[in-house]
Short mmCIF file of N, CA and C in Angstrom, two decimals:
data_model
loop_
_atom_site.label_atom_id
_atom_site.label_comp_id
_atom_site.label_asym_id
_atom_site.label_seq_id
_atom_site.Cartn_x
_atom_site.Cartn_y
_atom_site.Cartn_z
N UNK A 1 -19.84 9.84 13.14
CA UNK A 1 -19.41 9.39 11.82
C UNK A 1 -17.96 9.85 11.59
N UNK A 2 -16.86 9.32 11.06
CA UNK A 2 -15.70 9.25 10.23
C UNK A 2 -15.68 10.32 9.50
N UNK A 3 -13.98 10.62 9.63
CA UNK A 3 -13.93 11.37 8.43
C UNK A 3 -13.03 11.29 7.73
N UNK A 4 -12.34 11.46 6.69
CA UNK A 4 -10.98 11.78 6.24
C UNK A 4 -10.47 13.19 5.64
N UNK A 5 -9.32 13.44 6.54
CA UNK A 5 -9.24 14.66 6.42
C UNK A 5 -7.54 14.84 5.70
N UNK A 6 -7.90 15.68 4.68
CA UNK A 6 -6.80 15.95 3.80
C UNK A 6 -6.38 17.33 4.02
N UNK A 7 -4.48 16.81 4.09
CA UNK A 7 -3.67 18.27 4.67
C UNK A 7 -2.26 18.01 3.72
N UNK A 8 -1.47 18.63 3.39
CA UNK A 8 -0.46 19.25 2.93
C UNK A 8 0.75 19.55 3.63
N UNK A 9 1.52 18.25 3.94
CA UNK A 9 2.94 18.52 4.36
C UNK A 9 3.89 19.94 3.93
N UNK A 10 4.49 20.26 5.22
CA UNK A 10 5.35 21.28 4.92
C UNK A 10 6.28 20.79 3.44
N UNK A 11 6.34 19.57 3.04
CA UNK A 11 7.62 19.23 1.95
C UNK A 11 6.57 19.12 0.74
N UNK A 12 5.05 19.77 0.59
CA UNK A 12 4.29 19.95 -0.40
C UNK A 12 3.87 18.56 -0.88
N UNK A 13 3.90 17.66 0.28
CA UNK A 13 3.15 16.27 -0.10
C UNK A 13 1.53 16.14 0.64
N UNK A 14 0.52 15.42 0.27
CA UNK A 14 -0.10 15.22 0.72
C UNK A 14 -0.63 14.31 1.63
N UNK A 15 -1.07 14.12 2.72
CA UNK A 15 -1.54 13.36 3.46
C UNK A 15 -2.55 13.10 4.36
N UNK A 16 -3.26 11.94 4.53
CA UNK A 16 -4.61 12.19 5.10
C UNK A 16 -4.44 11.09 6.44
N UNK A 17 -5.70 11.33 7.10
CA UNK A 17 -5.68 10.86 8.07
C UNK A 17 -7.55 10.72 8.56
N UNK A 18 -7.82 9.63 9.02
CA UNK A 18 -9.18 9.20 9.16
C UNK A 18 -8.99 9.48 10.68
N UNK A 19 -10.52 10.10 10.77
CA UNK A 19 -10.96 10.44 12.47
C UNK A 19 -11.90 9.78 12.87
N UNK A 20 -12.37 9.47 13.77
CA UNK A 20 -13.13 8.93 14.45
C UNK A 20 -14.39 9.65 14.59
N UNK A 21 -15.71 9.39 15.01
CA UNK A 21 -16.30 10.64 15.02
C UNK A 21 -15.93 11.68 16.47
N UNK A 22 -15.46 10.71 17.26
CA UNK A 22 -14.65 12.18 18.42
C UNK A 22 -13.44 13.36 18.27
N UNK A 23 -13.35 12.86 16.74
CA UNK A 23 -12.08 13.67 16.48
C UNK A 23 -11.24 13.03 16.48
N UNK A 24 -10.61 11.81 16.77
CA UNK A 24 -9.51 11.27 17.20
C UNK A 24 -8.91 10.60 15.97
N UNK A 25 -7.87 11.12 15.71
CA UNK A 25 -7.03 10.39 15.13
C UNK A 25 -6.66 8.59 14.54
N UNK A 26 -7.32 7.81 13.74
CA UNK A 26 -7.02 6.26 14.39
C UNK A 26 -6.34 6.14 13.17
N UNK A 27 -6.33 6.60 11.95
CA UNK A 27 -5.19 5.85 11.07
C UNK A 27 -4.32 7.28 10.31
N UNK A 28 -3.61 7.21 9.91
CA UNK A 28 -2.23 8.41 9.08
C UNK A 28 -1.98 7.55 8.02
N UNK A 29 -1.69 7.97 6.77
CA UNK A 29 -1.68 8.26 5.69
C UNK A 29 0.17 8.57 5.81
N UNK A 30 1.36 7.69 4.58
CA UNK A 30 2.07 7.84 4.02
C UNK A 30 2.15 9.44 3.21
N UNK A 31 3.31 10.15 2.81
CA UNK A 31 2.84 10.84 2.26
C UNK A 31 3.06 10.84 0.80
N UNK A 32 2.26 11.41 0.21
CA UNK A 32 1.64 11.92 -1.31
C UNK A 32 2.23 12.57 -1.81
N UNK A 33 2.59 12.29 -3.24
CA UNK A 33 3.25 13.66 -4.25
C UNK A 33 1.92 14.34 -5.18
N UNK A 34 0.85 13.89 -4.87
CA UNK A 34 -0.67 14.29 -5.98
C UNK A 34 -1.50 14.12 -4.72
N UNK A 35 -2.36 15.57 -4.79
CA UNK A 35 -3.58 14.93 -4.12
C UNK A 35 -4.61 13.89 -4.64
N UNK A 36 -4.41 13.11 -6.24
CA UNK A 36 -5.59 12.32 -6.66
C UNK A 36 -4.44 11.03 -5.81
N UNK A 37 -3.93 11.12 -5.93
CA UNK A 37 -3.04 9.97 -4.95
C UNK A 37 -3.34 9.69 -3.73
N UNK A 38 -3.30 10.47 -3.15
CA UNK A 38 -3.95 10.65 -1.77
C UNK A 38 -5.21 10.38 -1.75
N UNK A 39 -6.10 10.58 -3.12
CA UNK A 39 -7.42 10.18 -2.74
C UNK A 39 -7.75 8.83 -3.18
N UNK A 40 -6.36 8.16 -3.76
CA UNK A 40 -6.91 7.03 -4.20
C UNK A 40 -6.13 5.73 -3.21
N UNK A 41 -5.46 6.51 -1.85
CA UNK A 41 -5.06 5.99 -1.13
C UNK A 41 -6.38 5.81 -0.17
N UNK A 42 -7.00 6.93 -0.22
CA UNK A 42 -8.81 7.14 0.81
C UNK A 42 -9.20 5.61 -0.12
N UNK A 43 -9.35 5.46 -1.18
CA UNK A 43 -10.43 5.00 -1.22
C UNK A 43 -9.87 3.25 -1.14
N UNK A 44 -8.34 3.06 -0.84
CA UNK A 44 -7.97 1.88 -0.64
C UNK A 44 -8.39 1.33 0.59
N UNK A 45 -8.30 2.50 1.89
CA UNK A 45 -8.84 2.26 2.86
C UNK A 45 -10.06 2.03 3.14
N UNK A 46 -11.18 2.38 1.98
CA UNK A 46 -12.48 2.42 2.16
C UNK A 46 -12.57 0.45 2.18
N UNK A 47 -11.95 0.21 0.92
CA UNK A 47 -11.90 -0.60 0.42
C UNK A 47 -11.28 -1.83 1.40
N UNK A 48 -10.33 -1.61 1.69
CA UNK A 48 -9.30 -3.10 2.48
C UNK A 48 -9.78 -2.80 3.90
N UNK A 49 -10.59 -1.78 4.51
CA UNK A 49 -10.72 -1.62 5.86
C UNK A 49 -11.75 -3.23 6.12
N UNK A 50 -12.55 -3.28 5.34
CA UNK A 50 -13.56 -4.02 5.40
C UNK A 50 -13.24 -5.81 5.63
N UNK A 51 -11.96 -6.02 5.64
CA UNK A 51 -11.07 -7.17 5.17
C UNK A 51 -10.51 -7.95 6.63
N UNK A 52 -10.42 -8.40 7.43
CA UNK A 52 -9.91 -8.41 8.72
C UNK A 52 -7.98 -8.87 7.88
N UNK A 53 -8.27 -9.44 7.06
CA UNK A 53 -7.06 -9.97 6.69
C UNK A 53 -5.55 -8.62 6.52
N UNK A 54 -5.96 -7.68 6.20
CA UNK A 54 -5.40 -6.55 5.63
C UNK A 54 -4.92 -5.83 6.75
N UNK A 55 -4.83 -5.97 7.83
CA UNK A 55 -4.56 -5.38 8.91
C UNK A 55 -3.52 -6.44 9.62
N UNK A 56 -2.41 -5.72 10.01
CA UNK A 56 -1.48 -6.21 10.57
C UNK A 56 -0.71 -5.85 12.05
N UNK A 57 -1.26 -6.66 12.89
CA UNK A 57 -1.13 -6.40 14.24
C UNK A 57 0.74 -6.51 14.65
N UNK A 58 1.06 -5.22 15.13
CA UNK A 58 2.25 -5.17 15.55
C UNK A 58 2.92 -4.93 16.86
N UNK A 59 3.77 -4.91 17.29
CA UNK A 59 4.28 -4.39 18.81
C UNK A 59 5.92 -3.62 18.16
N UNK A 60 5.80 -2.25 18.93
CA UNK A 60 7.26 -1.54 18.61
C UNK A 60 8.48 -2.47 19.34
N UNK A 61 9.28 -1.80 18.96
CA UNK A 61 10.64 -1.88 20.11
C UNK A 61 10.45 -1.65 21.73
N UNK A 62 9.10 -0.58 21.76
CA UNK A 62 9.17 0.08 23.06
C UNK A 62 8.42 -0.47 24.10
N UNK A 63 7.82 -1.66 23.08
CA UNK A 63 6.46 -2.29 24.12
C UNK A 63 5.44 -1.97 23.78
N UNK A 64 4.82 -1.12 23.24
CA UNK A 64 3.37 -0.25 22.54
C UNK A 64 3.14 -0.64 21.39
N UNK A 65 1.83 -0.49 21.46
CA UNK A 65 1.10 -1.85 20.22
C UNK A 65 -0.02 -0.59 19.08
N UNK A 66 0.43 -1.37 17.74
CA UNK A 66 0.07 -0.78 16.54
C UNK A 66 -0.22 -1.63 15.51
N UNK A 67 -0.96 -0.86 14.48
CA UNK A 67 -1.21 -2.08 13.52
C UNK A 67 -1.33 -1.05 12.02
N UNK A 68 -0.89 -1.58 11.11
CA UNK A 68 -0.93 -1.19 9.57
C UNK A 68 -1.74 -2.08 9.28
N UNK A 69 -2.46 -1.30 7.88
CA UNK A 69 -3.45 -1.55 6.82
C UNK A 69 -2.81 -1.27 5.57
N UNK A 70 -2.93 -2.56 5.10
CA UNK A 70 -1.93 -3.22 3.50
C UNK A 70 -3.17 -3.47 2.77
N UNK A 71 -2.88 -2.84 1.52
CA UNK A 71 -3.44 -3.04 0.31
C UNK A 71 -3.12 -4.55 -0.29
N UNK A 72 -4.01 -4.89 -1.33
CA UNK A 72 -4.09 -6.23 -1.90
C UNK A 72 -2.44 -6.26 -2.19
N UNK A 73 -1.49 -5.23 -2.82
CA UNK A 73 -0.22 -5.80 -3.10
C UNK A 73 0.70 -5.80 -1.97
N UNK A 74 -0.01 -5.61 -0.56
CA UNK A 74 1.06 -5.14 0.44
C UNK A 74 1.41 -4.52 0.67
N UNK A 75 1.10 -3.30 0.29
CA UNK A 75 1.38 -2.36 0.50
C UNK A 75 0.95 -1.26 1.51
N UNK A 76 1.56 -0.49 2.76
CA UNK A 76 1.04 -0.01 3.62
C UNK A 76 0.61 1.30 3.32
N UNK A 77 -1.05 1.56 3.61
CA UNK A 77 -1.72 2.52 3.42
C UNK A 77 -2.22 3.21 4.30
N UNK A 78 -2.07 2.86 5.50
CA UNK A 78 -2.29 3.30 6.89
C UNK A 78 -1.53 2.64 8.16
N UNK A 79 -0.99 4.02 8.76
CA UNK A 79 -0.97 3.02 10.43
C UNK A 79 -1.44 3.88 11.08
N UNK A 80 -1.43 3.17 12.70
CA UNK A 80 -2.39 3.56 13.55
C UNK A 80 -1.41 4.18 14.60
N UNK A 81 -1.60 4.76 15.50
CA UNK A 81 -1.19 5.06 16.67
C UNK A 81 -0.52 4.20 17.31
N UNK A 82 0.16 4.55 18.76
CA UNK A 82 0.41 3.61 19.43
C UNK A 82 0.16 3.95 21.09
N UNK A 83 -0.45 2.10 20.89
CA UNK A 83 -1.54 1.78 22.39
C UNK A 83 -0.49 1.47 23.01
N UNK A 84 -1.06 1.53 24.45
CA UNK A 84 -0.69 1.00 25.15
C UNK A 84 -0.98 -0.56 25.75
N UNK A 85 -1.62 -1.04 25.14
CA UNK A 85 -2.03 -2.42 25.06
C UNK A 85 -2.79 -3.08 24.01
N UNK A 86 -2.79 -3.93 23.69
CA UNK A 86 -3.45 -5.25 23.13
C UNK A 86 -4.75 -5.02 22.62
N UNK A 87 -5.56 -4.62 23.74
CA UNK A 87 -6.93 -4.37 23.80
C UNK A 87 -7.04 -3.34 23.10
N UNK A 88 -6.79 -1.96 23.43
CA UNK A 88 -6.47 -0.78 22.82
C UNK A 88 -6.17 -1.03 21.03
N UNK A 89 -5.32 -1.60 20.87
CA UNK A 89 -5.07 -1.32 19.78
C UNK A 89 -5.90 -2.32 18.79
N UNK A 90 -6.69 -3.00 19.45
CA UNK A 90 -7.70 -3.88 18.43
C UNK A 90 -8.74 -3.18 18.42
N UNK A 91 -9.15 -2.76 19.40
CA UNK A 91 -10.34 -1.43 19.38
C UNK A 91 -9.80 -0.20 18.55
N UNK A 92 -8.75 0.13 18.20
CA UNK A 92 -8.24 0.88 17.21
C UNK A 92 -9.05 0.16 15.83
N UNK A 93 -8.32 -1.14 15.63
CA UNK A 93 -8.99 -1.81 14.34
C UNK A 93 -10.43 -1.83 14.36
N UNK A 94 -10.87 -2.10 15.16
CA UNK A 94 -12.33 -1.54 15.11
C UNK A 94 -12.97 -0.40 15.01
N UNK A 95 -12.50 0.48 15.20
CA UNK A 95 -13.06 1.85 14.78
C UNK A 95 -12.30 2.20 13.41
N UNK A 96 -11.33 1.68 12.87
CA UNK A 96 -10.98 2.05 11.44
C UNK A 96 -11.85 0.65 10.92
N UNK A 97 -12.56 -0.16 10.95
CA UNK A 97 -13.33 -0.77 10.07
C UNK A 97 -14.83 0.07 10.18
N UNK A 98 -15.33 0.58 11.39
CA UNK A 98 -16.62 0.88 11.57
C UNK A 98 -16.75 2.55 10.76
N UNK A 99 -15.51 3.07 10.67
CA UNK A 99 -15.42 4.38 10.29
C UNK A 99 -15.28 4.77 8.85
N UNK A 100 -14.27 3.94 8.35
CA UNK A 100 -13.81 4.63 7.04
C UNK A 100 -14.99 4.39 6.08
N UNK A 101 -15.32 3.32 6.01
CA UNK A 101 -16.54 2.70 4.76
C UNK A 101 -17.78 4.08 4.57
N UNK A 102 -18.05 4.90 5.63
CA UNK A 102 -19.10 5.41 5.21
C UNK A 102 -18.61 6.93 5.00
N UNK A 103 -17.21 7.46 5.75
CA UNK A 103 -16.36 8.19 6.38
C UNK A 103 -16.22 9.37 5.10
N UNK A 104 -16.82 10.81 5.00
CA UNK A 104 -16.96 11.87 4.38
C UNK A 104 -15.25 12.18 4.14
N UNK A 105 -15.07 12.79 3.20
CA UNK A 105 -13.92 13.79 2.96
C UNK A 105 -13.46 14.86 3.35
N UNK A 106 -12.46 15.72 3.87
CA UNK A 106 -12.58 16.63 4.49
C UNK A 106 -11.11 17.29 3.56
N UNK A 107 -11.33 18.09 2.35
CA UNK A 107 -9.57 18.52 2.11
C UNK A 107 -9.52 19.80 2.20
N UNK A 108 -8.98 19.88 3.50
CA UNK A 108 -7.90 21.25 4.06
C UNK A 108 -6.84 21.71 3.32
N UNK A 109 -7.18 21.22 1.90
CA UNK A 109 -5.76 22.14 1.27
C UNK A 109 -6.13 23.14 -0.08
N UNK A 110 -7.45 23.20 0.19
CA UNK A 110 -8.42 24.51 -0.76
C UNK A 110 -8.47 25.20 -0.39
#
């Protein structure tokens, strides 16, 4: 099972990041000036993960493939890592749809 885990930038912003249940890292979080911000960024993701539309498949400059998760106004509320391929990084989108919806809280900054 998922998690989202909330941490506290050195510049006193907040930011979260959803795990996989192996631990792994699949989406990061912008950062936060409020932690209710941050949690109401969690629950955008709960929300638009579910959407295939809301996810936006990208390729860097470098060749390595990533994808952001936009809120109904467009706005980016998550990105993902970067794959090394195609495949990879749609199986990324798949584990941030299978994860976040049920995906516990975790805030590391109590």
């Amino acid at each position: 099972m998922g998690k989202f885990v909330i941490t506290k930038r050195t510049n006193g912003e907040f930011q979260f990041n959803l795990k996989a249940g192996n631990g792994q890292t699949i989406l990061s979080s912008e950062g936060y000036s409020s932690k209710s911000a941050c949690e109401n960024g969690i629950e955008s993701v709960q929300k638009n993960s579910k959407d295939d539309t809301k996810f936006e498949k990208l390729e860097s400059k470098s060749g390595k493939w990533y994808f952001n998760l936009k809120a109904t106004n467009g706005q980016i509320i998550g990105s993902s890592e970067m794959y090394e391929s195609v495949s990879g990084r749609d199986n990324g989108i798949e584990s941030v749809k299978t994860n976040a919806a049920d995906a516990v809280t975790d805030d590391q900054t109590v």
